[in-house]
């Protein structure tokens, strides 16, 4: 315990780094994932094809490879992201594919009558999606989206391999110098992750209960 | 075919054909509906009557033929189609009220988003319409909190809020408990009396007799017979119509 208190600043900084990677990547994933889902159900075939291609590419590529490509691959074509922005973008782009599929499953769960009724009063495809379909789709996919985001927080640990001083990077760093403190370091890091994921799970549960719609 | 006051029918279907795969669900349909006319379409299930109704606002596409609304050819997609649909009210068998919106929001969504009306004006008009169909006190509730008959009346108010040129009713009472059917039919009859142009797919022969100007009988994807209700119910000319009527009118 004393060891953790002594290294509190280090833990705190790493915690904030993990938190900011997760928050920023989460935002990228939510916005991009929703747009992708909209594209995948759109009546425009090229848009559907492009979105499907994106999802299958990112969903089937290991996250480490995505990190490697963005952080070490892009500089080859003179596009240097830097480690932290590269980590945020890699995690965000990767997670967007999973957000897309969760949201799409929500869209598919809405009865076709809802979309038909919105078209019948003259809403365009975009309006129908924004006003009628997506608000209901999100309500049905709160639990799976929670899963996606909790997994994303833990996936941010890949950034440790790319020179970002986030929580998981503390493990080798502290344990190498203080082998006797292995369990203290493990507990400290795990608890720090839980400080992000447990409130997230609680938030998901809360949102789920608040937005539940009667059918 | 009959003509309207300006010599042009409000809805005109010309040589319309539609297939679902190999199934020829609409076969060479010709139908003209005048301004203020109430046309009731009846027929056995699978006769294509619902599909016919849904082609008029292009919820179903057609493979051959043409459909005109108020002289304008029905566009195939995009903003032009959305604009045309906003002039065609539709009431569904399963109500299809927006589940996440209150009754009032259901009725104001179209006027605010499509007609760009100020919200206050749209709400005022929505409350008038809800009062008119007898559900004014339910404005703040969600659809799931209403009975089927109330939901269907809200759906009628939602369609009316767009000031449609024509209203399509696709079996509006088929999903209702018997005791709720009349509250919906009463609203439809008063609409018909006020001169609304209506296409009604229904099994309610009483409604056809009381409110229809014309009864269209469909079977096997074709319009088999078309006549005023008195003639159709008392002296149908085709065997298929006679057979159908004998099955539904004697109990």
XYZ file of C-alpha atoms in Angstrom:
466
model
C 0.000 0.000 0.000
C 2.746 2.380 0.994
C 4.370 1.646 -2.345
C 1.250 2.780 -4.199
C 0.982 5.945 -2.152
C 4.638 6.708 -2.896
C 3.964 6.336 -6.589
C 0.589 8.023 -6.521
C 1.548 10.787 -8.965
C 2.734 8.257 -11.501
C -0.484 6.227 -11.132
C -2.629 9.342 -11.313
C -0.972 10.579 -14.512
C -1.329 7.159 -16.106
C -4.958 6.999 -14.987
C -5.667 10.378 -16.604
C -3.965 9.266 -19.803
C -6.065 6.094 -20.014
C -9.156 8.115 -19.214
C -8.480 10.697 -21.924
C -7.591 8.109 -24.579
C -10.812 6.297 -23.738
C -12.997 9.409 -23.687
C -11.640 10.786 -26.956
C -11.611 7.425 -28.734
C -15.109 6.778 -27.402
C -16.318 10.014 -28.954
C -14.698 9.177 -32.302
C -16.185 5.670 -32.180
C -19.685 6.815 -31.265
C -19.913 9.480 -33.966
C -18.194 7.476 -36.702
C -19.943 4.238 -35.733
C -23.350 5.893 -35.942
C -22.557 7.403 -39.339
C -21.355 4.006 -40.533
C -24.558 2.347 -39.318
C -26.610 4.977 -41.142
C -24.564 4.329 -44.280
C -25.056 0.561 -43.954
C -28.845 0.901 -43.971
C -28.961 3.687 -46.562
C -30.654 3.199 -49.923
C -27.424 4.183 -51.739
C -25.487 1.011 -52.704
C -21.967 2.589 -52.938
C -22.384 4.061 -49.459
C -23.512 0.691 -48.097
C -20.562 -1.002 -49.769
C -18.050 1.472 -48.417
C -19.367 1.188 -44.870
C -19.398 -2.605 -45.052
C -15.819 -2.574 -46.334
C -14.777 -0.324 -43.432
C -16.451 -2.501 -40.817
C -15.025 -5.755 -42.142
C -11.545 -4.231 -42.442
C -11.329 -2.856 -38.919
C -13.304 -5.587 -37.211
C -11.042 -8.265 -38.630
C -7.705 -6.561 -38.052
C -5.972 -7.022 -34.684
C -5.949 -3.752 -32.771
C -2.153 -3.870 -32.411
C -1.869 -3.927 -36.191
C -4.144 -0.885 -36.458
C -1.941 0.946 -33.918
C 1.163 -0.093 -35.802
C -0.243 1.088 -39.110
C -1.354 4.494 -37.871
C 1.698 5.223 -35.727
C 4.513 3.674 -37.799
C 2.873 3.106 -41.191
C 1.443 6.539 -41.911
C 4.780 8.368 -41.348
C 6.038 6.391 -44.371
C 3.750 8.561 -46.477
C 4.810 11.652 -44.489
C 1.783 11.676 -42.254
C 3.020 11.789 -38.674
C 0.311 11.517 -36.033
C 2.351 11.302 -32.844
C 1.874 8.609 -30.192
C -1.071 9.945 -28.217
C -3.205 11.142 -31.177
C -2.257 7.932 -32.990
C -3.480 5.879 -30.033
C -6.767 7.815 -29.826
C -7.391 7.489 -33.538
C -6.451 3.798 -33.734
C -8.717 2.910 -30.845
C -11.519 5.151 -32.119
C -11.449 3.877 -35.715
C -11.260 0.265 -34.540
C -14.090 0.592 -32.012
C -16.297 2.463 -34.533
C -16.690 -0.801 -36.464
C -18.153 -2.490 -33.376
C -20.331 0.525 -32.503
C -21.644 0.447 -36.067
C -22.709 -3.178 -35.789
C -24.351 -2.653 -32.400
C -26.288 0.370 -33.651
C -27.217 -1.458 -36.844
C -28.643 -4.333 -34.834
C -30.740 -1.737 -33.010
C -31.944 -0.270 -36.291
C -32.902 -3.736 -37.501
C -34.820 -4.338 -34.277
C -37.140 -1.393 -34.945
C -40.300 -2.523 -36.709
C -40.395 -1.530 -40.363
C -43.703 0.179 -39.659
C -41.867 2.954 -37.808
C -39.795 3.841 -40.855
C -42.800 3.433 -43.153
C -44.882 5.781 -41.026
C -42.127 8.390 -41.034
C -41.740 8.132 -44.798
C -45.509 8.344 -45.195
C -45.638 11.776 -43.526
C -42.948 12.987 -45.924
C -39.754 12.718 -43.882
C -36.660 12.169 -46.024
C -34.397 9.169 -45.365
C -32.081 11.307 -43.215
C -34.911 12.864 -41.234
C -36.538 9.507 -40.677
C -33.242 8.137 -39.371
C -32.580 11.123 -37.087
C -36.085 11.647 -35.754
C -37.560 8.175 -35.585
C -35.221 5.259 -36.212
C -31.936 6.136 -34.466
C -33.491 7.470 -31.228
C -35.291 4.153 -30.854
C -32.336 2.103 -32.058
C -30.009 3.646 -29.458
C -32.459 2.825 -26.710
C -32.413 -0.850 -27.620
C -28.632 -1.082 -27.940
C -27.565 0.599 -24.717
C -26.452 -2.707 -23.123
C -24.355 -3.942 -26.090
C -22.898 -0.452 -26.557
C -21.893 -0.588 -22.887
C -20.003 -3.801 -23.642
C -18.269 -2.204 -26.604
C -17.125 0.801 -24.592
C -15.949 -1.235 -21.609
C -13.925 -3.412 -23.979
C -12.561 -0.238 -25.552
C -11.306 1.111 -22.218
C -9.373 -2.106 -21.669
C -8.180 -2.167 -25.283
C -6.566 1.220 -24.677
C -3.824 -0.811 -22.922
C -2.398 -1.569 -26.380
C -1.150 2.030 -26.332
C 1.415 0.893 -23.723
C 3.285 -0.776 -26.552
C 3.406 2.492 -28.458
C 5.164 4.774 -25.999
C 2.029 6.109 -24.326
C 2.348 6.213 -20.526
C -1.072 4.863 -19.697
C -2.053 2.479 -16.922
C -0.782 -0.807 -18.327
C 2.601 0.716 -19.138
C 3.131 1.044 -15.377
C 3.256 -2.725 -14.938
C 6.668 -3.392 -16.507
C 7.920 0.014 -15.469
C 7.225 -0.341 -11.736
C 7.668 -4.097 -11.432
C 11.047 -4.174 -13.151
C 12.414 -1.813 -10.555
C 10.497 -3.247 -7.590
C 9.921 -6.940 -8.135
C 8.697 -7.433 -4.555
C 5.818 -5.061 -5.141
C 4.296 -7.067 -8.007
C 0.950 -7.655 -6.331
C 0.608 -4.068 -5.127
C 1.230 -2.764 -8.646
C -1.247 -5.248 -10.137
C -3.930 -4.286 -7.635
C -3.278 -0.577 -8.204
C -3.571 -0.864 -11.983
C -6.644 -3.106 -11.910
C -8.403 -0.818 -9.443
C -7.574 2.179 -11.629
C -9.160 0.485 -14.667
C -12.207 -0.339 -12.595
C -12.491 3.305 -11.577
C -13.265 3.911 -15.240
C -15.185 0.793 -16.236
C -17.425 0.346 -13.178
C -18.884 3.884 -13.292
C -19.251 3.349 -17.038
C -21.240 0.169 -16.410
C -23.304 2.015 -13.819
C -23.934 4.848 -16.272
C -25.024 2.349 -18.932
C -27.438 0.724 -16.506
C -28.812 4.125 -15.516
C -29.248 5.280 -19.116
C -30.856 1.957 -20.004
C -33.502 2.395 -17.320
C -34.143 6.045 -18.122
C -34.605 5.727 -21.855
C -36.422 2.403 -21.934
C -39.493 2.785 -24.131
C -42.781 1.075 -23.755
C -43.836 -0.810 -26.803
C -63.526 6.237 -65.430
C -64.888 9.390 -63.896
C -63.461 12.885 -63.953
C -63.099 15.553 -61.263
C -64.351 19.091 -61.358
C -61.192 20.254 -63.112
C -61.365 17.347 -65.496
C -58.487 15.525 -63.856
C -58.633 12.719 -61.293
C -56.747 13.271 -58.041
C -55.199 9.808 -58.087
C -54.690 7.860 -61.271
C -53.136 4.438 -61.681
C -52.483 3.432 -65.243
C -51.552 -0.109 -66.321
C -49.802 -0.807 -63.023
C -48.026 -4.151 -62.652
C -46.095 -5.455 -59.706
C -44.405 -8.742 -58.996
C -43.092 -10.176 -55.737
C -40.578 -12.559 -57.288
C -42.681 -14.803 -59.524
C -45.928 -13.729 -57.933
C -47.806 -11.231 -60.091
C -49.506 -9.310 -57.239
C -50.880 -6.389 -59.246
C -51.994 -7.092 -62.786
C -52.649 -4.242 -65.173
C -54.416 -2.052 -62.608
C -56.286 0.985 -63.909
C -57.937 3.138 -61.278
C -58.924 6.786 -61.114
C -60.072 8.522 -57.973
C -61.700 11.916 -58.058
C -61.410 14.738 -55.607
C -63.718 14.092 -52.657
C -64.381 10.505 -53.675
C -64.344 7.685 -51.138
C -63.235 4.415 -52.690
C -63.448 1.252 -50.639
C -61.320 -1.633 -51.832
C -62.377 -5.087 -50.725
C -61.326 -8.582 -51.605
C -59.983 -11.821 -50.145
C -56.586 -11.814 -48.444
C -53.796 -12.065 -50.956
C -55.868 -10.292 -53.589
C -53.376 -7.419 -53.720
C -55.544 -4.745 -52.127
C -53.030 -3.715 -49.458
C -50.237 -3.704 -52.019
C -52.368 -1.513 -54.271
C -52.885 0.941 -51.431
C -49.163 1.024 -50.626
C -48.154 1.706 -54.212
C -50.081 4.987 -54.147
C -47.446 6.578 -51.872
C -44.734 4.277 -53.113
C -44.184 2.310 -49.954
C -44.227 -0.416 -52.576
C -42.480 0.156 -55.888
C -44.094 -0.919 -59.146
C -42.427 -2.561 -62.140
C -44.721 -1.308 -64.891
C -47.250 1.431 -65.387
C -47.649 4.898 -63.987
C -49.198 6.525 -60.932
C -50.207 10.184 -60.841
C -51.193 12.209 -57.803
C -52.929 15.473 -58.626
C -51.497 15.350 -62.127
C -47.928 14.777 -60.964
C -46.184 11.518 -61.784
C -45.085 9.720 -58.618
C -41.295 10.195 -58.352
C -39.199 7.104 -57.774
C -37.095 8.353 -54.862
C -35.449 11.270 -53.122
C -36.772 14.609 -51.947
C -39.423 14.820 -54.665
C -40.926 11.564 -53.459
C -40.842 12.749 -49.824
C -42.629 15.956 -50.831
C -45.309 14.068 -52.688
C -45.774 11.633 -49.814
C -46.378 14.532 -47.465
C -49.575 15.225 -49.449
C -50.771 11.642 -49.101
C -51.924 10.663 -45.625
C -51.591 7.031 -44.612
C -53.171 5.078 -41.795
C -51.743 1.621 -41.150
C -53.306 -1.547 -39.826
C -50.817 -1.620 -36.947
C -51.030 2.140 -36.220
C -47.241 2.629 -36.359
C -47.208 5.572 -33.971
C -43.672 6.680 -33.140
C -43.094 4.723 -29.932
C -40.581 7.135 -28.382
C -42.694 10.252 -28.920
C -45.759 11.475 -27.072
C -49.118 11.633 -28.798
C -48.687 15.369 -29.347
C -45.144 14.921 -30.718
C -46.411 12.223 -33.068
C -48.833 14.691 -34.591
C -46.464 17.688 -34.745
C -43.406 15.885 -36.170
C -44.487 16.123 -39.806
C -45.736 19.734 -39.715
C -42.551 20.905 -37.936
C -39.964 18.877 -39.882
C -41.585 18.641 -43.302
C -43.831 21.700 -43.500
C -41.421 23.819 -41.403
C -44.268 25.186 -39.309
C -43.393 26.979 -36.051
C -43.758 24.527 -33.176
C -46.375 26.599 -31.343
C -48.640 26.693 -34.368
C -48.131 22.992 -35.083
C -49.032 22.163 -31.471
C -52.142 24.303 -31.543
C -53.321 22.584 -34.698
C -52.355 19.157 -33.324
C -54.483 19.753 -30.223
C -57.437 20.734 -32.414
C -57.060 17.554 -34.440
C -56.650 15.382 -31.347
C -59.820 16.920 -29.902
C -61.577 16.281 -33.150
C -60.759 12.571 -33.122
C -61.612 12.423 -29.424
C -58.203 11.877 -27.838
C -57.389 15.463 -26.835
C -56.902 14.495 -23.198
C -54.200 11.949 -24.096
C -51.800 14.412 -25.726
C -49.012 13.944 -23.163
C -49.093 10.152 -23.120
C -46.975 7.681 -25.042
C -48.587 5.439 -27.673
C -48.158 2.278 -25.589
C -50.310 3.838 -22.855
C -53.291 4.115 -25.212
C -55.852 1.554 -26.363
C -55.731 0.374 -29.955
C -58.713 2.488 -30.935
C -57.140 5.572 -29.392
C -53.822 4.875 -31.112
C -55.516 4.554 -34.482
C -57.347 7.837 -33.960
C -54.037 9.517 -33.108
C -52.639 8.023 -36.326
C -55.518 9.606 -38.240
C -54.807 12.960 -36.572
C -51.115 12.575 -37.455
C -52.015 12.098 -41.118
C -54.529 14.962 -41.081
C -51.946 17.333 -39.617
C -50.213 17.339 -42.993
C -53.395 18.588 -44.700
C -53.221 15.699 -47.176
C -54.938 15.773 -50.537
C -55.874 12.144 -50.165
C -55.908 9.663 -47.282
C -55.031 5.996 -47.588
C -56.404 3.591 -45.000
C -54.777 0.157 -45.071
C -57.138 -2.073 -43.057
C -57.413 0.532 -40.278
C -59.659 -1.558 -38.037
C -58.301 -5.059 -38.605
C -56.053 -4.978 -35.546
C -58.697 -3.599 -33.214
C -60.918 -5.201 -30.595
C -64.520 -5.287 -31.865
C -65.674 -2.649 -29.393
C -63.048 -0.193 -30.633
C -63.782 -0.538 -34.318
C -66.694 1.883 -34.294
C -64.827 4.750 -32.652
C -62.362 4.632 -35.542
C -65.026 4.140 -38.219
C -66.993 7.118 -36.856
C -63.970 9.362 -37.352
C -63.535 8.015 -40.888
C -67.195 8.534 -41.741
C -67.087 12.147 -40.573
C -63.952 12.678 -42.678
C -65.721 11.224 -45.692
C -68.727 13.493 -45.115
C -66.453 16.523 -45.011
C -65.231 15.735 -48.465
C -61.854 14.097 -47.826
C -60.652 11.974 -50.731
C -60.144 8.499 -49.307
C -58.946 5.083 -50.376
C -59.990 2.563 -47.763
C -58.943 -1.077 -47.670
C -61.311 -2.726 -45.255
C -63.448 -5.712 -44.361
C -66.084 -3.451 -42.788
C -68.945 -3.742 -45.224
C -71.075 -1.441 -43.077
C -68.553 1.321 -43.636
C -68.498 0.639 -47.362
C -72.281 0.934 -47.495
C -72.476 4.100 -45.433
C -69.498 6.098 -46.646
C -68.244 4.816 -49.981
C -68.942 6.404 -53.325
C -67.518 3.373 -55.022
C -66.562 -0.163 -54.097
C -63.681 -1.802 -55.883
C -63.469 -5.570 -55.628
C -60.086 -7.190 -56.153
C -59.113 -10.804 -56.628
C -55.865 -12.394 -57.741
C -54.152 -9.058 -58.298
C -56.864 -7.687 -60.578
C -59.733 -5.275 -60.180
C -62.632 -7.604 -60.871
C -65.503 -5.274 -60.267
C -66.057 -1.598 -59.569
C -69.458 -0.116 -58.762
C -71.380 2.079 -56.357
C -72.019 0.288 -53.046
C -75.747 -0.214 -53.582
C -75.190 -1.910 -56.921
C -72.203 -3.903 -55.750
C -73.813 -5.310 -52.611
C -77.222 -6.022 -54.136
C -76.357 -6.946 -57.699
C -72.736 -7.962 -58.146
C -72.062 -8.940 -61.734
C -69.135 -11.357 -61.437
C -69.292 -14.828 -59.935
C -66.171 -14.195 -57.901
C -67.748 -11.165 -56.216
C -70.993 -13.038 -55.617
C -69.065 -15.878 -54.028
C -67.042 -13.484 -51.844
C -70.116 -11.584 -50.682
C -72.025 -14.780 -49.915
C -69.192 -15.828 -47.608
C -68.921 -12.578 -45.667
C -72.461 -11.200 -45.514
C -74.396 -14.165 -44.091
C -73.387 -14.045 -40.459
